[in-house]
């Protein structure tokens, strides 16, 4: 699978610490550099038959449809597409106007991941999103009118501008709009964000963990009652609408990440990441030099990563593949470490897979890191 990072946004959301620029001055140069990188790295994927192509960011919908199409065409010069390929565009509601969707519906994009976040203006203002509540709703309806069925929306819960009642209404609206996939995250306060500064200055209250906890568990029951599978801590999909792209990440498959700050993984022991600076990225590719750094993962790194990723999913960690992959010494240490957690019900083993019971998923990162080999 291939991930393409489009590092531009209209404005900075107050909670965001991703890599992007709000200046579009170098948009054409960036598209050219991304296409060049695709060609230069064509031999890095073992499997040349691509099952997922994912345009993320940043805000990929900031590009024109013909620019997006030209990137797909470049990928097609070097790779083949699986007949069931999933081609996702992350899009912000304010970009999904009639013209854009009309053009997009003529391309091979078959999945939209819309950055809705909330259907309430108070939340959207606090998050400094570029769209309003009207656009949050109308963008989804318009996309459906143009034939996009496979739609995921992002929703954020636990914002200081929200409360349990508002959260319930956000979920009701999701069902009313017949959206088949939801990615939902608790609002977290990252360093160097506007939200962090506002909280430090006492301008707004910090999110309350107890409220986030309550909203998370309400969402699980509510979405499951409405036909969604809860297949990863933050992801819910109706049958047939699970994200192929994210599922491949969670199953440790190889992926190629193109664009500034994008990460790649060879499915074994090598990870690399591109420089997180638009101008340096473009300059480097103009000289045909790949602006990336590579790290060889030790046995411990690979083991810890498998736990961290696997324990966030409904599939858990496959114990037979751990046996095949890792040394007896490491496995003995691990068997010892999981004992108490199994007794306490924080972990369970079923069909030779180690999982965290759903009621403890809120604690998944902590449970996994307790088991890390150091
Ligand atoms: S649109 Fe996405 S990437 Fe851009 S600032 Fe907002 S959250 Fe960050």
Short mmCIF file of C-alpha atoms and ligand atoms in Angstrom, two decimals:
data_model
loop_
_atom_site.label_atom_id
_atom_site.label_comp_id
_atom_site.label_asym_id
_atom_site.label_seq_id
_atom_site.Cartn_x
_atom_site.Cartn_y
_atom_site.Cartn_z
CA UNK A 1 0.00 0.00 0.00
CA UNK A 2 1.06 3.57 -0.57
CA UNK A 3 0.48 6.62 1.60
CA UNK A 4 0.84 10.09 0.05
CA UNK A 5 1.27 13.04 2.39
CA UNK A 6 -0.03 16.35 1.03
CA UNK A 7 1.48 18.91 3.41
CA UNK A 8 -0.82 21.93 3.01
CA UNK A 9 -3.76 23.23 5.04
CA UNK A 10 -5.93 26.33 4.77
CA UNK A 11 -5.48 27.18 8.44
CA UNK A 12 -4.05 25.62 11.57
CA UNK A 13 -6.49 23.67 13.72
CA UNK A 14 -5.98 24.45 17.39
CA UNK A 15 -5.19 20.86 18.42
CA UNK A 16 -3.01 19.83 15.49
CA UNK A 17 0.69 19.03 15.50
CA UNK A 18 0.93 17.30 12.10
CA UNK A 19 3.33 18.45 9.42
CA UNK A 20 1.81 20.98 6.97
CA UNK A 21 2.18 24.53 5.70
CA UNK A 22 -0.57 27.13 5.29
CA UNK A 23 1.31 28.73 2.39
CA UNK A 24 0.43 27.27 -0.98
CA UNK A 25 3.29 29.06 -2.76
CA UNK A 26 5.08 25.85 -3.64
CA UNK A 27 2.07 23.68 -4.46
CA UNK A 28 3.07 22.89 -8.06
CA UNK A 29 6.68 22.19 -7.06
CA UNK A 30 5.44 19.93 -4.28
CA UNK A 31 3.22 17.90 -6.62
CA UNK A 32 6.19 17.52 -9.01
CA UNK A 33 8.49 16.45 -6.14
CA UNK A 34 5.95 13.90 -4.88
CA UNK A 35 5.69 12.42 -8.38
CA UNK A 36 9.46 12.27 -8.63
CA UNK A 37 9.72 10.48 -5.28
CA UNK A 38 7.18 7.86 -6.43
CA UNK A 39 9.42 7.01 -9.40
CA UNK A 40 12.63 6.99 -7.38
CA UNK A 41 11.17 4.58 -4.82
CA UNK A 42 9.34 2.26 -7.22
CA UNK A 43 11.50 -0.72 -6.21
CA UNK A 44 10.99 -0.41 -2.47
CA UNK A 45 7.72 -2.33 -2.30
CA UNK A 46 8.00 -6.09 -2.68
CA UNK A 47 4.38 -6.36 -3.75
CA UNK A 48 3.85 -4.15 -6.80
CA UNK A 49 0.12 -4.86 -6.86
CA UNK A 50 -1.28 -2.05 -4.77
CA UNK A 51 -4.37 -2.71 -2.63
CA UNK A 52 -4.60 0.71 -1.06
CA UNK A 53 -3.63 4.21 -2.06
CA UNK A 54 -4.24 6.80 0.63
CA UNK A 55 -3.97 10.58 0.23
CA UNK A 56 -3.54 12.04 3.73
CA UNK A 57 -2.12 15.18 5.20
CA UNK A 58 -2.35 18.01 5.76
CA UNK A 59 -5.37 18.48 3.56
CA UNK A 60 -5.16 16.63 0.23
CA UNK A 61 -8.50 18.10 -0.89
CA UNK A 62 -6.68 21.44 -1.13
CA UNK A 63 -5.20 20.17 -4.43
CA UNK A 64 -7.15 20.42 -7.67
CA UNK A 65 -8.69 17.19 -8.91
CA UNK A 66 -6.38 17.13 -11.93
CA UNK A 67 -3.35 17.44 -9.61
CA UNK A 68 -4.62 14.50 -7.56
CA UNK A 69 -5.28 12.53 -10.74
CA UNK A 70 -1.77 13.28 -12.03
CA UNK A 71 -0.35 11.71 -8.84
CA UNK A 72 -2.52 8.60 -9.32
CA UNK A 73 -1.30 8.42 -12.94
CA UNK A 74 2.29 8.58 -11.72
CA UNK A 75 1.69 5.71 -9.27
CA UNK A 76 0.16 3.70 -12.13
CA UNK A 77 3.34 4.12 -14.19
CA UNK A 78 5.28 2.12 -11.62
CA UNK A 79 2.74 -0.12 -9.88
CA UNK A 80 -0.37 -2.08 -10.81
CA UNK A 81 -3.70 -1.65 -9.02
CA UNK A 82 -5.53 -4.57 -7.43
CA UNK A 83 -9.08 -4.82 -8.91
CA UNK A 84 -10.45 -4.12 -5.40
CA UNK A 85 -8.09 -1.28 -4.66
CA UNK A 86 -9.21 1.26 -2.07
CA UNK A 87 -8.26 4.82 -3.07
CA UNK A 88 -8.94 7.22 -0.24
CA UNK A 89 -8.93 10.99 -0.19
CA UNK A 90 -8.84 12.78 3.13
CA UNK A 91 -11.01 15.82 2.57
CA UNK A 92 -12.17 18.76 4.60
CA UNK A 93 -15.89 19.62 4.45
CA UNK A 94 -15.27 23.14 3.11
CA UNK A 95 -13.43 21.74 0.07
CA UNK A 96 -16.23 19.36 -0.93
CA UNK A 97 -18.23 21.73 -3.09
CA UNK A 98 -20.24 20.68 -6.14
CA UNK A 99 -17.51 21.32 -8.70
CA UNK A 100 -14.83 19.50 -6.75
CA UNK A 101 -17.07 16.48 -6.13
CA UNK A 102 -18.29 16.40 -9.71
CA UNK A 103 -14.69 16.22 -10.97
CA UNK A 104 -13.68 13.79 -8.24
CA UNK A 105 -16.54 11.42 -9.11
CA UNK A 106 -14.98 10.98 -12.58
CA UNK A 107 -11.68 9.69 -11.08
CA UNK A 108 -10.82 6.36 -9.44
CA UNK A 109 -11.13 7.70 -5.88
CA UNK A 110 -13.61 5.35 -4.21
CA UNK A 111 -13.37 6.36 -0.55
CA UNK A 112 -13.59 9.69 1.26
CA UNK A 113 -12.33 10.31 4.76
CA UNK A 114 -13.97 13.56 5.77
CA UNK A 115 -12.57 15.69 8.61
CA UNK A 116 -15.98 16.47 10.09
CA UNK A 117 -14.88 16.45 13.78
CA UNK A 118 -18.25 17.79 15.03
CA UNK A 119 -21.64 18.94 13.76
CA UNK A 120 -21.62 21.85 16.27
CA UNK A 121 -20.25 25.34 15.64
CA UNK A 122 -19.03 25.79 19.22
CA UNK A 123 -16.74 22.76 18.85
CA UNK A 124 -15.58 23.72 15.37
CA UNK A 125 -14.72 27.25 16.53
CA UNK A 126 -12.69 25.97 19.46
CA UNK A 127 -10.88 23.56 17.15
CA UNK A 128 -10.28 26.45 14.69
CA UNK A 129 -11.59 24.33 11.84
CA UNK A 130 -12.07 25.97 8.44
CA UNK A 131 -15.67 24.69 8.15
CA UNK A 132 -18.92 25.30 10.01
CA UNK A 133 -21.68 22.96 11.17
CA UNK A 134 -23.73 23.50 8.00
CA UNK A 135 -20.79 22.45 5.82
CA UNK A 136 -20.10 19.48 8.13
CA UNK A 137 -23.51 18.07 7.24
CA UNK A 138 -23.96 19.26 3.65
CA UNK A 139 -20.52 17.98 2.54
CA UNK A 140 -21.52 14.42 3.46
CA UNK A 141 -24.90 14.66 1.70
CA UNK A 142 -23.29 16.16 -1.40
CA UNK A 143 -20.61 13.46 -1.53
CA UNK A 144 -23.36 10.82 -1.33
CA UNK A 145 -25.30 12.58 -4.09
CA UNK A 146 -22.21 12.30 -6.28
CA UNK A 147 -22.09 8.56 -5.71
CA UNK A 148 -19.55 8.22 -2.87
CA UNK A 149 -20.86 5.45 -0.62
CA UNK A 150 -17.65 4.51 1.14
CA UNK A 151 -17.36 7.49 3.46
CA UNK A 152 -15.59 7.73 6.76
CA UNK A 153 -15.93 10.71 9.05
CA UNK A 154 -13.59 11.83 11.82
CA UNK A 155 -15.24 12.84 15.08
CA UNK A 156 -13.58 14.30 18.17
CA UNK A 157 -15.04 13.79 21.62
CA UNK A 158 -14.18 15.22 25.02
CA UNK A 159 -13.69 18.81 23.88
CA UNK A 160 -14.13 21.51 26.58
CA UNK A 161 -16.72 23.14 24.26
CA UNK A 162 -18.79 19.95 24.23
CA UNK A 163 -20.70 17.82 26.71
CA UNK A 164 -22.35 14.43 26.85
CA UNK A 165 -25.59 15.70 25.28
CA UNK A 166 -23.75 17.29 22.34
CA UNK A 167 -21.73 14.12 21.85
CA UNK A 168 -24.91 12.04 21.69
CA UNK A 169 -26.31 14.40 19.07
CA UNK A 170 -23.09 14.12 17.02
CA UNK A 171 -23.50 10.35 16.99
CA UNK A 172 -27.23 10.59 16.19
CA UNK A 173 -26.39 12.80 13.22
CA UNK A 174 -23.79 10.27 12.04
CA UNK A 175 -26.44 7.55 11.93
CA UNK A 176 -29.02 9.86 10.33
CA UNK A 177 -26.52 10.62 7.54
CA UNK A 178 -25.90 6.88 6.97
CA UNK A 179 -22.14 7.15 7.19
CA UNK A 180 -20.64 3.60 7.16
CA UNK A 181 -17.29 4.31 8.89
CA UNK A 182 -16.24 6.47 11.83
CA UNK A 183 -12.78 7.28 13.18
CA UNK A 184 -13.16 8.92 16.53
CA UNK A 185 -10.53 10.32 18.87
CA UNK A 186 -10.54 11.93 22.28
CA UNK A 187 -9.28 15.50 22.10
CA UNK A 188 -5.69 15.37 23.29
CA UNK A 189 -3.57 18.37 24.11
CA UNK A 190 -0.30 18.21 22.25
CA UNK A 191 2.66 20.48 23.02
CA UNK A 192 3.11 23.56 20.81
CA UNK A 193 -0.56 23.72 19.84
CA UNK A 194 -2.94 26.66 20.27
CA UNK A 195 -5.08 24.57 22.63
CA UNK A 196 -2.10 23.91 24.84
CA UNK A 197 -1.34 27.64 25.02
CA UNK A 198 -4.99 28.56 25.77
CA UNK A 199 -5.15 26.01 28.59
CA UNK A 200 -1.83 27.20 30.09
CA UNK A 201 -3.11 30.80 29.96
CA UNK A 202 -6.32 29.74 31.72
CA UNK A 203 -8.47 30.81 28.74
CA UNK A 204 -10.20 27.44 28.47
CA UNK A 205 -10.53 24.38 30.66
CA UNK A 206 -8.54 21.22 29.96
CA UNK A 207 -10.51 18.22 28.65
CA UNK A 208 -11.77 16.00 31.48
CA UNK A 209 -10.68 12.39 31.30
CA UNK A 210 -13.77 11.12 33.14
CA UNK A 211 -16.03 12.75 30.52
CA UNK A 212 -13.96 11.38 27.66
CA UNK A 213 -14.20 7.94 29.23
CA UNK A 214 -17.98 8.16 29.49
CA UNK A 215 -18.33 9.43 25.92
CA UNK A 216 -16.02 6.72 24.57
CA UNK A 217 -18.06 3.92 26.12
CA UNK A 218 -21.35 5.48 25.07
CA UNK A 219 -20.02 5.63 21.49
CA UNK A 220 -19.01 1.95 21.53
CA UNK A 221 -22.46 0.76 22.61
CA UNK A 222 -24.29 3.20 20.38
CA UNK A 223 -22.37 2.46 17.19
CA UNK A 224 -22.44 -1.31 17.80
CA UNK A 225 -26.21 -1.12 18.33
CA UNK A 226 -26.37 0.60 14.95
CA UNK A 227 -24.54 -2.13 13.06
CA UNK A 228 -20.90 -1.00 13.31
CA UNK A 229 -17.99 -3.29 14.15
CA UNK A 230 -15.56 -1.82 16.63
CA UNK A 231 -12.40 -3.15 15.05
CA UNK A 232 -9.72 -0.82 16.42
CA UNK A 233 -9.82 1.42 19.48
CA UNK A 234 -10.68 4.51 17.45
CA UNK A 235 -12.29 2.90 14.39
CA UNK A 236 -15.77 1.63 13.68
CA UNK A 237 -17.01 0.28 10.36
CA UNK A 238 -20.11 -1.40 9.02
CA UNK A 239 -19.39 -4.84 7.50
CA UNK A 240 -17.67 -4.32 4.14
CA UNK A 241 -16.56 -0.81 5.07
CA UNK A 242 -13.53 -1.42 7.29
CA UNK A 243 -10.58 0.65 6.11
CA UNK A 244 -8.28 -1.57 4.05
CA UNK A 245 -5.48 0.92 4.42
CA UNK A 246 -5.49 1.15 8.20
CA UNK A 247 -6.14 -2.57 8.58
CA UNK A 248 -2.94 -3.23 6.61
CA UNK A 249 -0.97 -0.98 9.02
CA UNK A 250 -2.39 -2.85 11.95
CA UNK A 251 -1.41 -6.18 10.41
CA UNK A 252 2.23 -5.07 10.00
CA UNK A 253 2.20 -5.14 6.20
CA UNK A 254 4.75 -3.19 4.15
CA UNK A 255 3.88 0.34 3.10
CA UNK A 256 5.52 3.14 1.21
CA UNK A 257 5.07 6.69 2.51
CA UNK A 258 5.61 9.46 -0.02
CA UNK A 259 5.77 13.20 0.71
CA UNK A 260 7.30 15.33 3.48
CA UNK A 261 7.23 13.65 6.91
CA UNK A 262 5.73 10.40 5.53
CA UNK A 263 6.90 7.15 7.12
CA UNK A 264 7.55 3.83 5.37
CA UNK A 265 7.94 0.26 6.64
CA UNK A 266 9.31 -2.74 4.77
CA UNK A 267 7.15 -5.28 6.64
CA UNK A 268 10.23 -6.70 8.38
CA UNK A 269 12.86 -4.69 10.22
CA UNK A 270 13.29 -1.40 8.42
CA UNK A 271 11.48 1.87 8.91
CA UNK A 272 12.19 5.18 7.20
CA UNK A 273 10.81 8.69 7.31
CA UNK A 274 11.05 11.72 5.08
CA UNK A 275 12.20 15.13 6.18
CA UNK A 276 9.34 17.21 7.68
CA UNK A 277 10.16 20.41 5.81
CA UNK A 278 8.47 21.30 2.51
CA UNK A 279 11.25 23.39 1.03
CA UNK A 280 14.05 20.98 1.94
CA UNK A 281 11.95 18.09 0.62
CA UNK A 282 11.45 19.83 -2.74
CA UNK A 283 15.12 20.92 -2.99
CA UNK A 284 16.33 17.41 -2.27
CA UNK A 285 14.07 15.80 -4.87
CA UNK A 286 15.06 18.43 -7.42
CA UNK A 287 18.55 16.96 -7.04
CA UNK A 288 17.10 13.40 -7.21
CA UNK A 289 18.18 12.75 -3.61
CA UNK A 290 15.69 10.98 -1.36
CA UNK A 291 15.21 13.15 1.76
CA UNK A 292 14.76 10.23 4.13
CA UNK A 293 16.36 8.64 7.14
CA UNK A 294 16.27 4.93 7.81
CA UNK A 295 16.29 2.95 11.02
CA UNK A 296 16.87 -0.77 11.45
CA UNK A 297 14.49 -2.11 14.07
CA UNK A 298 16.01 -4.37 16.71
CA UNK A 299 14.22 -7.55 17.79
CA UNK A 300 12.95 -5.67 20.86
CA UNK A 301 11.69 -2.75 18.75
CA UNK A 302 9.78 -5.09 16.46
CA UNK A 303 8.32 -6.98 19.38
CA UNK A 304 7.20 -3.81 21.20
CA UNK A 305 5.70 -2.41 18.04
CA UNK A 306 3.71 -5.58 17.37
CA UNK A 307 2.27 -5.36 20.88
CA UNK A 308 1.50 -1.66 20.65
CA UNK A 309 -0.32 -1.97 17.34
CA UNK A 310 -1.93 -5.40 17.81
CA UNK A 311 -3.37 -4.75 21.25
CA UNK A 312 -5.31 -1.76 19.91
CA UNK A 313 -7.26 -4.02 17.55
CA UNK A 314 -10.00 -6.60 17.73
CA UNK A 315 -7.61 -9.17 16.18
CA UNK A 316 -5.01 -8.71 18.91
CA UNK A 317 -1.56 -10.26 18.70
CA UNK A 318 -1.18 -13.61 16.97
CA UNK A 319 0.79 -15.76 19.42
CA UNK A 320 1.93 -18.24 16.76
CA UNK A 321 3.51 -15.48 14.69
CA UNK A 322 5.28 -14.22 17.82
CA UNK A 323 6.69 -17.75 18.23
CA UNK A 324 7.92 -17.84 14.65
CA UNK A 325 9.46 -14.39 14.78
CA UNK A 326 11.09 -13.97 18.18
CA UNK A 327 13.71 -15.70 20.34
CA UNK A 328 12.80 -18.14 23.12
CA UNK A 329 14.41 -15.85 25.67
CA UNK A 330 12.20 -12.93 24.71
CA UNK A 331 9.07 -15.10 24.63
CA UNK A 332 9.77 -16.53 28.09
CA UNK A 333 10.08 -12.99 29.45
CA UNK A 334 6.78 -12.09 27.76
CA UNK A 335 4.92 -15.17 29.11
CA UNK A 336 5.93 -14.09 32.57
CA UNK A 337 4.87 -10.48 32.05
CA UNK A 338 1.36 -11.29 30.80
CA UNK A 339 0.52 -13.66 33.68
CA UNK A 340 -0.80 -11.08 36.15
CA UNK A 341 -2.64 -9.13 33.49
CA UNK A 342 -4.39 -12.32 32.33
CA UNK A 343 -5.37 -13.07 35.94
CA UNK A 344 -6.64 -9.48 36.40
CA UNK A 345 -8.73 -9.73 33.22
CA UNK A 346 -6.79 -6.93 31.49
CA UNK A 347 -5.74 -9.42 28.79
CA UNK A 348 -7.34 -12.56 27.38
CA UNK A 349 -6.26 -15.32 25.01
CA UNK A 350 -8.73 -16.70 22.47
CA UNK A 351 -7.87 -18.84 19.43
CA UNK A 352 -4.22 -18.27 20.17
CA UNK A 353 -4.60 -14.49 19.91
CA UNK A 354 -3.82 -12.15 22.77
CA UNK A 355 -6.31 -9.28 23.07
CA UNK A 356 -7.44 -6.64 25.53
CA UNK A 357 -11.14 -7.03 26.44
CA UNK A 358 -13.05 -4.12 24.89
CA UNK A 359 -14.04 -2.71 28.29
CA UNK A 360 -10.33 -2.01 28.93
CA UNK A 361 -9.50 -0.56 25.50
CA UNK A 362 -9.30 2.93 26.94
CA UNK A 363 -6.21 1.68 28.80
CA UNK A 364 -4.69 -0.15 25.82
CA UNK A 365 -1.58 1.99 25.35
CA UNK A 366 -0.68 1.66 29.05
CA UNK A 367 -1.30 -2.10 29.08
CA UNK A 368 0.86 -2.58 25.97
CA UNK A 369 3.70 -0.40 27.24
CA UNK A 370 3.76 -2.31 30.56
CA UNK A 371 4.62 -5.39 28.49
CA UNK A 372 7.41 -3.76 26.49
CA UNK A 373 10.77 -5.45 26.48
CA UNK A 374 13.42 -2.90 27.46
S1 LIG B 1 -6.81 20.15 8.61
FE1 LIG B 1 -5.90 18.33 9.57
S2 LIG B 1 -3.70 18.49 9.24
FE2 LIG B 1 -4.59 20.50 8.76
S3 LIG B 1 -4.35 21.68 10.65
FE3 LIG B 1 -6.38 20.75 10.70
S4 LIG B 1 -6.11 18.77 11.77
FE4 LIG B 1 -4.07 19.51 11.15
#
